[in-house]
Tab-separated table of C-alpha atoms and ligand atoms in Angstrom:
chain	number	residue	atom	x	y	z
A	1	MET	CA	-66.690	-18.916	-88.911
A	2	MET	CA	-64.924	-15.670	-89.860
A	3	MET	CA	-63.502	-13.765	-86.895
A	4	SER	CA	-64.087	-10.017	-86.735
A	5	GLU	CA	-60.905	-7.939	-86.859
A	6	PRO	CA	-60.921	-6.896	-83.150
A	7	GLN	CA	-61.414	-10.555	-82.169
A	8	ARG	CA	-58.616	-11.686	-84.398
A	9	PHE	CA	-56.168	-9.060	-83.125
A	10	GLY	CA	-56.191	-8.962	-79.345
A	11	THR	CA	-53.851	-6.901	-77.151
A	12	LEU	CA	-52.394	-4.657	-79.818
A	13	ARG	CA	-51.263	-1.085	-79.154
A	14	GLY	CA	-50.889	0.181	-82.721
A	15	THR	CA	-53.439	1.490	-85.210
A	16	LEU	CA	-55.318	-0.927	-87.435
A	17	ALA	CA	-57.349	0.265	-90.416
A	18	GLN	CA	-59.193	-1.565	-93.154
A	19	ASP	CA	-59.429	-0.503	-96.776
A	20	ALA	CA	-57.184	2.470	-96.047
A	21	PRO	CA	-55.584	4.836	-98.589
A	22	LEU	CA	-51.850	4.314	-99.094
A	23	ALA	CA	-50.930	7.330	-101.264
A	24	ARG	CA	-50.061	9.365	-98.172
A	25	TYR	CA	-47.397	6.789	-97.270
A	26	THR	CA	-45.473	7.197	-100.527
A	27	SER	CA	-43.311	10.066	-101.734
A	28	TRP	CA	-45.035	9.936	-105.161
A	29	ARG	CA	-48.334	10.592	-103.361
A	30	CYS	CA	-50.362	8.234	-105.525
A	31	GLY	CA	-51.701	4.696	-105.618
A	32	GLY	CA	-54.596	2.666	-104.272
A	33	ARG	CA	-55.695	1.344	-100.905
A	34	GLY	CA	-54.518	-1.415	-98.594
A	35	ASP	CA	-56.915	-4.136	-97.466
A	36	ARG	CA	-55.530	-3.996	-93.923
A	37	VAL	CA	-53.040	-1.352	-92.821
A	38	TYR	CA	-51.237	-1.536	-89.490
A	39	VAL	CA	-49.080	1.127	-87.869
A	40	PRO	CA	-47.425	-0.637	-84.926
A	41	ALA	CA	-46.757	1.109	-81.635
A	42	ASP	CA	-43.214	-0.251	-81.464
A	43	ARG	CA	-41.000	-3.244	-82.249
A	44	ASP	CA	-42.652	-5.665	-79.806
A	45	ASP	CA	-46.124	-4.616	-80.887
A	46	LEU	CA	-45.142	-5.297	-84.516
A	47	ALA	CA	-44.023	-8.802	-83.532
A	48	ALA	CA	-47.292	-9.429	-81.651
A	49	PHE	CA	-49.237	-8.297	-84.716
A	50	VAL	CA	-47.264	-10.471	-87.155
A	51	ARG	CA	-47.736	-13.499	-84.898
A	52	GLN	CA	-51.516	-13.029	-85.081
A	53	LEU	CA	-51.698	-12.706	-88.858
A	54	PRO	CA	-53.405	-15.571	-90.650
A	55	GLU	CA	-50.868	-17.983	-92.092
A	56	GLY	CA	-50.224	-17.294	-95.773
A	57	GLU	CA	-51.514	-13.695	-95.530
A	58	PRO	CA	-49.504	-11.506	-97.942
A	59	LEU	CA	-47.469	-9.002	-95.900
A	60	THR	CA	-46.033	-5.799	-97.367
A	61	VAL	CA	-43.696	-3.414	-95.537
A	62	ILE	CA	-43.578	0.312	-96.200
A	63	GLY	CA	-40.905	2.533	-94.684
A	64	LEU	CA	-41.151	6.067	-96.049
A	65	GLY	CA	-42.396	4.876	-99.428
A	66	SER	CA	-39.621	6.789	-101.200
A	67	ASN	CA	-38.835	3.995	-103.645
A	68	LEU	CA	-42.322	2.653	-104.143
A	69	LEU	CA	-45.019	2.817	-106.798
A	70	ILE	CA	-48.285	1.422	-105.443
A	71	ARG	CA	-50.643	0.599	-108.282
A	72	ASP	CA	-54.123	2.202	-108.323
A	73	GLY	CA	-55.904	-1.077	-107.534
A	74	GLY	CA	-54.149	-1.187	-104.168
A	75	VAL	CA	-52.457	-3.894	-102.140
A	76	ARG	CA	-54.150	-7.125	-101.084
A	77	GLY	CA	-53.471	-8.582	-97.670
A	78	THR	CA	-51.728	-6.643	-94.919
A	79	VAL	CA	-49.482	-3.599	-95.113
A	80	VAL	CA	-47.354	-2.480	-92.159
A	81	ILE	CA	-46.027	1.059	-91.928
A	82	LEU	CA	-42.752	1.209	-90.045
A	83	HIS	CA	-41.803	4.852	-90.300
A	84	ALA	CA	-42.083	6.613	-86.930
A	85	ALA	CA	-43.022	3.366	-85.166
A	86	LEU	CA	-39.626	1.703	-84.884
A	87	ALA	CA	-37.786	4.848	-83.904
A	88	ALA	CA	-34.938	3.998	-81.493
A	89	LEU	CA	-31.537	5.474	-82.377
A	90	GLU	CA	-28.656	5.166	-79.929
A	91	LEU	CA	-24.998	4.334	-79.378
A	92	SER	CA	-24.437	0.689	-78.505
A	93	ASP	CA	-20.841	-0.196	-77.608
A	94	HIS	CA	-18.982	1.377	-80.514
A	95	ALA	CA	-21.795	0.934	-83.016
A	96	ILE	CA	-24.932	2.891	-83.876
A	97	TYR	CA	-28.127	0.989	-83.185
A	98	ALA	CA	-30.972	2.187	-85.408
A	99	GLU	CA	-34.441	0.715	-85.602
A	100	ALA	CA	-35.922	0.215	-89.036
A	101	GLY	CA	-38.322	3.186	-88.943
A	102	VAL	CA	-35.613	5.797	-88.328
A	103	PRO	CA	-35.114	8.083	-91.355
A	104	SER	CA	-31.678	7.523	-92.906
A	105	PRO	CA	-30.814	11.272	-92.833
A	106	LYS	CA	-31.285	11.181	-89.045
A	107	VAL	CA	-28.679	8.400	-88.819
A	108	ALA	CA	-26.287	10.550	-90.883
A	109	ARG	CA	-26.684	13.514	-88.522
A	110	PHE	CA	-26.452	11.321	-85.410
A	111	ALA	CA	-23.261	9.686	-86.716
A	112	ALA	CA	-21.721	13.068	-87.538
A	113	ARG	CA	-22.581	14.420	-84.088
A	114	HIS	CA	-20.824	11.470	-82.487
A	115	GLY	CA	-17.693	11.853	-84.619
A	116	PHE	CA	-18.175	8.958	-87.033
A	117	ALA	CA	-17.183	9.092	-90.723
A	118	GLU	CA	-18.703	7.423	-93.821
A	119	ALA	CA	-22.351	7.831	-92.769
A	120	GLU	CA	-22.754	11.180	-94.540
A	121	PHE	CA	-24.242	9.635	-97.698
A	122	LEU	CA	-27.318	8.571	-95.702
A	123	ALA	CA	-28.271	12.264	-95.495
A	124	GLY	CA	-29.193	12.123	-99.186
A	125	ILE	CA	-31.517	9.130	-98.916
A	126	PRO	CA	-35.016	10.176	-97.797
A	127	GLY	CA	-36.164	6.711	-96.668
A	128	THR	CA	-35.974	4.636	-93.502
A	129	VAL	CA	-33.163	2.432	-92.257
A	130	GLY	CA	-35.332	-0.603	-93.120
A	131	GLY	CA	-35.751	0.630	-96.696
A	132	ALA	CA	-32.013	1.355	-96.953
A	133	LEU	CA	-31.268	-2.223	-95.832
A	134	ALA	CA	-33.828	-3.700	-98.241
A	135	MET	CA	-32.503	-1.676	-101.191
A	136	ASN	CA	-28.811	-1.423	-100.235
A	137	ALA	CA	-29.356	2.290	-100.776
A	138	GLY	CA	-26.313	4.347	-101.588
A	139	CYS	CA	-24.913	7.536	-103.050
A	140	TRP	CA	-21.794	9.665	-102.924
A	141	GLY	CA	-19.572	6.602	-102.827
A	142	GLY	CA	-21.361	5.143	-99.785
A	143	GLU	CA	-23.557	2.064	-99.621
A	144	THR	CA	-25.734	0.910	-96.720
A	145	TRP	CA	-24.428	-2.635	-96.259
A	146	ARG	CA	-20.775	-1.572	-96.309
A	147	ASN	CA	-21.092	-0.450	-92.685
A	148	VAL	CA	-23.596	-2.951	-91.312
A	149	ALA	CA	-22.258	-5.013	-88.411
A	150	ARG	CA	-25.486	-6.890	-87.683
A	151	VAL	CA	-29.175	-6.736	-88.484
A	152	GLU	CA	-32.290	-7.834	-86.695
A	153	VAL	CA	-35.025	-9.508	-88.702
A	154	LEU	CA	-38.578	-10.297	-87.642
A	155	THR	CA	-39.502	-13.556	-89.320
A	156	ARG	CA	-42.935	-14.168	-90.839
A	157	GLY	CA	-43.572	-16.408	-87.832
A	158	GLY	CA	-43.096	-13.394	-85.527
A	159	LEU	CA	-39.666	-14.244	-84.051
A	160	PHE	CA	-36.666	-11.908	-83.885
A	161	GLU	CA	-33.375	-13.149	-85.338
A	162	GLN	CA	-30.023	-11.380	-85.375
A	163	ARG	CA	-27.969	-11.937	-88.503
A	164	LEU	CA	-24.475	-11.059	-89.652
A	165	PRO	CA	-23.874	-9.425	-93.058
A	166	SER	CA	-22.465	-12.771	-94.220
A	167	ALA	CA	-26.071	-14.033	-94.238
A	168	TYR	CA	-26.637	-11.735	-97.267
A	169	ALA	CA	-25.193	-11.218	-100.744
A	170	THR	CA	-25.338	-7.493	-101.460
A	171	GLY	CA	-24.480	-5.466	-104.549
A	172	TYR	CA	-25.538	-2.292	-106.350
A	173	ARG	CA	-29.140	-1.726	-105.130
A	174	SER	CA	-29.414	-5.468	-104.618
A	175	VAL	CA	-29.878	-7.567	-101.476
A	176	ARG	CA	-30.346	-11.351	-101.492
A	177	ARG	CA	-29.874	-14.059	-98.905
A	178	ALA	CA	-26.413	-15.644	-99.126
A	179	ASP	CA	-27.964	-18.603	-100.987
A	180	GLY	CA	-29.379	-16.240	-103.630
A	181	SER	CA	-32.997	-16.378	-102.444
A	182	PRO	CA	-34.957	-13.146	-101.809
A	183	PRO	CA	-34.636	-11.672	-98.308
A	184	ASP	CA	-37.253	-13.006	-95.907
A	185	GLY	CA	-38.973	-11.247	-93.008
A	186	ILE	CA	-38.894	-7.628	-91.940
A	187	PHE	CA	-35.698	-5.757	-91.101
A	188	THR	CA	-36.412	-4.301	-87.674
A	189	ALA	CA	-33.015	-2.850	-86.742
A	190	ALA	CA	-29.354	-2.553	-87.693
A	191	TRP	CA	-26.069	-2.006	-85.883
A	192	PHE	CA	-23.811	0.198	-88.006
A	193	ALA	CA	-20.042	0.232	-87.490
A	194	PHE	CA	-18.674	3.474	-88.900
A	195	PRO	CA	-15.000	4.444	-88.596
A	196	GLN	CA	-14.034	7.313	-86.306
A	197	GLY	CA	-13.937	10.671	-88.046
A	198	ASP	CA	-14.287	14.334	-87.335
A	199	ALA	CA	-17.688	15.786	-86.480
A	200	ARG	CA	-17.013	19.089	-88.245
A	201	ASP	CA	-15.820	17.366	-91.445
A	202	ALA	CA	-18.848	15.069	-91.431
A	203	ARG	CA	-21.244	18.015	-91.014
A	204	ALA	CA	-19.537	19.857	-93.856
A	205	ARG	CA	-19.816	16.830	-96.140
A	206	ILE	CA	-23.530	16.495	-95.336
A	207	ALA	CA	-24.094	20.178	-96.103
A	208	GLU	CA	-22.243	19.829	-99.419
A	209	LEU	CA	-24.190	16.692	-100.392
A	210	LEU	CA	-27.531	18.385	-99.660
A	211	ARG	CA	-26.485	21.547	-101.515
A	212	ARG	CA	-25.680	19.478	-104.625
A	213	ARG	CA	-28.911	17.507	-104.387
A	214	ILE	CA	-31.031	20.645	-104.111
A	215	ALA	CA	-29.241	22.020	-107.183
A	216	THR	CA	-29.718	18.890	-109.320
A	217	GLN	CA	-32.908	17.109	-108.150
A	218	PRO	CA	-36.573	18.239	-108.263
A	219	LEU	CA	-36.959	17.927	-104.495
A	220	ASP	CA	-39.865	20.391	-104.355
A	221	LEU	CA	-42.155	18.029	-106.339
A	222	PRO	CA	-43.447	14.557	-105.353
A	223	ASN	CA	-40.988	11.972	-106.767
A	224	ALA	CA	-39.339	8.682	-105.878
A	225	GLY	CA	-35.709	9.474	-106.633
A	226	SER	CA	-33.994	7.684	-109.489
A	227	VAL	CA	-36.539	5.582	-111.370
A	228	PHE	CA	-33.985	3.429	-113.224
A	229	ARG	CA	-30.772	1.820	-112.072
A	230	ASN	CA	-27.646	3.136	-113.742
A	231	PRO	CA	-26.429	0.650	-116.369
A	232	ALA	CA	-22.788	-0.415	-116.032
A	233	GLY	CA	-20.481	2.444	-116.994
A	234	ASP	CA	-23.260	4.912	-117.812
A	235	HIS	CA	-26.008	7.007	-116.282
A	236	ALA	CA	-29.699	6.377	-116.824
A	237	ALA	CA	-30.322	10.144	-116.682
A	238	ARG	CA	-27.851	10.789	-119.517
A	239	LEU	CA	-29.458	8.115	-121.728
A	240	ILE	CA	-33.002	9.372	-121.056
A	241	GLU	CA	-32.018	12.970	-121.738
A	242	SER	CA	-30.209	11.961	-124.938
A	243	CYS	CA	-33.523	10.515	-126.188
A	244	GLY	CA	-35.215	13.896	-125.732
A	245	LEU	CA	-37.525	12.634	-122.985
A	246	LYS	CA	-37.159	15.433	-120.432
A	247	GLY	CA	-40.624	16.895	-119.880
A	248	PHE	CA	-42.391	13.913	-121.495
A	249	ALA	CA	-45.791	13.700	-119.779
A	250	ILE	CA	-48.699	11.284	-119.419
A	251	GLY	CA	-51.726	12.358	-117.388
A	252	GLY	CA	-50.530	14.125	-114.252
A	253	ALA	CA	-46.968	12.759	-114.333
A	254	ARG	CA	-43.886	13.815	-116.274
A	255	VAL	CA	-40.184	13.205	-116.673
A	256	SER	CA	-38.490	15.929	-114.634
A	257	GLU	CA	-36.852	18.737	-116.616
A	258	LYS	CA	-34.292	19.067	-113.827
A	259	HIS	CA	-33.176	15.421	-113.645
A	260	ALA	CA	-34.149	13.024	-116.446
A	261	ASN	CA	-34.097	9.924	-114.203
A	262	PHE	CA	-36.814	11.415	-111.971
A	263	ILE	CA	-40.557	11.252	-112.678
A	264	VAL	CA	-42.536	13.932	-110.864
A	265	ASN	CA	-46.175	14.285	-109.854
A	266	PRO	CA	-46.300	18.101	-109.807
A	267	ASP	CA	-49.943	18.692	-108.851
A	268	GLY	CA	-50.441	15.480	-106.923
A	269	ARG	CA	-53.017	14.320	-109.497
A	270	ALA	CA	-50.981	11.627	-111.282
A	271	SER	CA	-52.260	8.080	-111.061
A	272	ALA	CA	-49.880	5.181	-110.595
A	273	ALA	CA	-50.927	4.099	-114.090
A	274	ASP	CA	-49.676	7.450	-115.499
A	275	ILE	CA	-46.293	6.896	-113.854
A	276	GLU	CA	-46.098	3.261	-114.915
A	277	ALA	CA	-46.928	4.265	-118.499
A	278	ILE	CA	-44.093	6.817	-118.463
A	279	ILE	CA	-41.708	4.180	-117.107
A	280	ALA	CA	-42.685	1.824	-119.953
A	281	HIS	CA	-42.393	4.575	-122.591
A	282	VAL	CA	-38.972	5.707	-121.355
A	283	ARG	CA	-37.741	2.122	-121.267
A	284	ASP	CA	-39.007	1.377	-124.803
A	285	THR	CA	-37.649	4.619	-126.240
A	286	VAL	CA	-34.201	4.246	-124.674
A	287	ARG	CA	-34.020	0.608	-125.759
A	288	GLY	CA	-35.064	1.528	-129.296
A	289	LYS	CA	-32.681	4.469	-129.690
A	290	THR	CA	-29.624	3.295	-127.733
A	291	GLY	CA	-29.979	-0.475	-127.368
A	292	VAL	CA	-29.723	-0.171	-123.555
A	293	ASP	CA	-32.461	-1.871	-121.528
A	294	LEU	CA	-32.938	0.282	-118.436
A	295	GLU	CA	-34.008	-1.652	-115.367
A	296	PRO	CA	-36.355	0.054	-112.901
A	297	GLU	CA	-34.913	0.763	-109.464
A	298	VAL	CA	-38.286	1.715	-107.967
A	299	ARG	CA	-40.382	-1.174	-106.694
A	300	VAL	CA	-43.840	-1.489	-108.238
A	301	ILE	CA	-46.411	-3.272	-106.078
A	302	GLY	CA	-50.144	-3.891	-105.915
A	303	GLU	CA	-52.823	-4.413	-108.512
A	304	ARG	CA	-53.830	-2.429	-111.542
A	305	ALA	CA	-57.201	-0.650	-111.207
B	401	FAD	C1	-35.494	12.563	-103.627
B	401	FAD	C2	-35.032	11.129	-103.527
B	401	FAD	C3	-33.684	10.842	-103.638
B	401	FAD	C4	-33.246	9.515	-103.530
B	401	FAD	N1	-31.916	9.262	-103.635
B	401	FAD	C5	-31.473	7.995	-103.499
B	401	FAD	C6	-30.070	7.707	-103.580
B	401	FAD	O1	-29.232	8.572	-103.753
B	401	FAD	N2	-29.678	6.418	-103.439
B	401	FAD	C7	-30.578	5.413	-103.226
B	401	FAD	O2	-30.145	4.260	-103.071
B	401	FAD	N3	-31.898	5.658	-103.150
B	401	FAD	C8	-32.371	6.920	-103.279
B	401	FAD	N4	-33.725	7.167	-103.220
B	401	FAD	C9	-34.667	6.044	-103.098
B	401	FAD	C10	-35.087	5.691	-101.658
B	401	FAD	O3	-35.023	6.824	-100.802
B	401	FAD	C11	-34.252	4.562	-101.080
B	401	FAD	O4	-34.377	3.380	-101.841
B	401	FAD	C12	-34.657	4.275	-99.631
B	401	FAD	O5	-33.695	3.449	-99.015
B	401	FAD	C13	-36.040	3.603	-99.523
B	401	FAD	O6	-36.413	3.593	-98.151
B	401	FAD	P1	-37.966	3.623	-97.752
B	401	FAD	O7	-38.044	3.529	-96.279
B	401	FAD	O8	-38.618	4.822	-98.343
B	401	FAD	O9	-38.452	2.298	-98.449
B	401	FAD	P2	-39.866	2.041	-99.154
B	401	FAD	O10	-39.958	2.846	-100.403
B	401	FAD	O11	-40.950	2.202	-98.150
B	401	FAD	O12	-39.709	0.513	-99.543
B	401	FAD	C14	-38.775	0.133	-100.553
B	401	FAD	C15	-38.686	-1.399	-100.568
B	401	FAD	O13	-38.077	-1.839	-99.363
B	401	FAD	C16	-38.951	-2.704	-98.644
B	401	FAD	N5	-38.803	-2.402	-97.217
B	401	FAD	C17	-38.948	-1.206	-96.619
B	401	FAD	N6	-38.715	-1.311	-95.312
B	401	FAD	C18	-38.428	-2.604	-95.071
B	401	FAD	C19	-38.104	-3.348	-93.909
B	401	FAD	N7	-38.039	-2.763	-92.705
B	401	FAD	N8	-37.871	-4.672	-94.015
B	401	FAD	C20	-37.945	-5.288	-95.219
B	401	FAD	N9	-38.241	-4.641	-96.375
B	401	FAD	C21	-38.486	-3.304	-96.294
B	401	FAD	C22	-40.349	-2.375	-99.144
B	401	FAD	O14	-41.238	-3.456	-98.966
B	401	FAD	C23	-40.056	-2.068	-100.606
B	401	FAD	O15	-39.935	-3.264	-101.351
B	401	FAD	C24	-34.182	8.479	-103.323
B	401	FAD	C25	-35.549	8.785	-103.208
B	401	FAD	C26	-35.971	10.102	-103.305
B	401	FAD	C27	-37.437	10.417	-103.159
């Protein structure tokens, strides 16, 4: 006999919804619905929830959805939203302990305030710590895993494990297990070891990074940052611009005029299919005109409508 949802999930403190819209959880502000969407109350509540999930249930994690295209047909199975839920950020010995839902820019400011160097780049990455770990997010010469001392992972079975960076093979926007398999489980926290620096210098570097980003990126319009990874020795934006694709539009979405590697959803009316069609067109055009096959950096999930 099928169990009703409240029967299945006892003693939870978070918010459970069924057939819930997901567009609000992504920076592109588009996409379909999730069959079951859970916003945990905290780290332990997330573990209790995962332990009660039916075995084999597909489980998708969303941080701030700033690198995510959710297709219009939505996501089957369960989606957990970690932003705001796993929010602890504190000093722990000489490291910074950050739970996975903490926005990366908050870690940058916290590190600067406590006189650490090399965390400034996180100010430019508008996702969560969990998303930064999953993507090995980086900019301005910094990269997330370079300063990771330890991570905590919640396994699909609902158990917490602490792991050293040596458990992973990380590269440019790439994170695998050391044996080459895809990362398993949910990143729930990280301990970052940043070198000592000067608080004033760090604040100045953050201000400079943000000033440059505002000048070069369409931050006032819904977007998901760089759509394509930079090919070795070149820039995706330069290649896309050289093909005359700035401003190229399908439906409600278009290639940004300000930064050719960004696709924007100016009026919030683009469908995920519009954006996916632009991605395919840009890829085909650049391949045809330059011979370079651009690889998407954004993750595309869910089903087509
Ligand atoms: C304006 C703008 C500028 C950007 N600039 C940069 C940049 O300079 N450098 C850069 O690297 N990125 C950049 N990005 C992309 C994005 O911010 C990063 O990839 C970020 O780290 C994603 O974090 P998120 O929490 O939004 O992840 P999401 O988009 O929510 O998820 C991304 C992927 O990570 C997985 N994931 C998320 N959280 C977890 C978790 N806790 N455990 C396991 N898997 C998880 C998701 O399932 C998904 O596959 C930019 C985006 C925007 C909108």
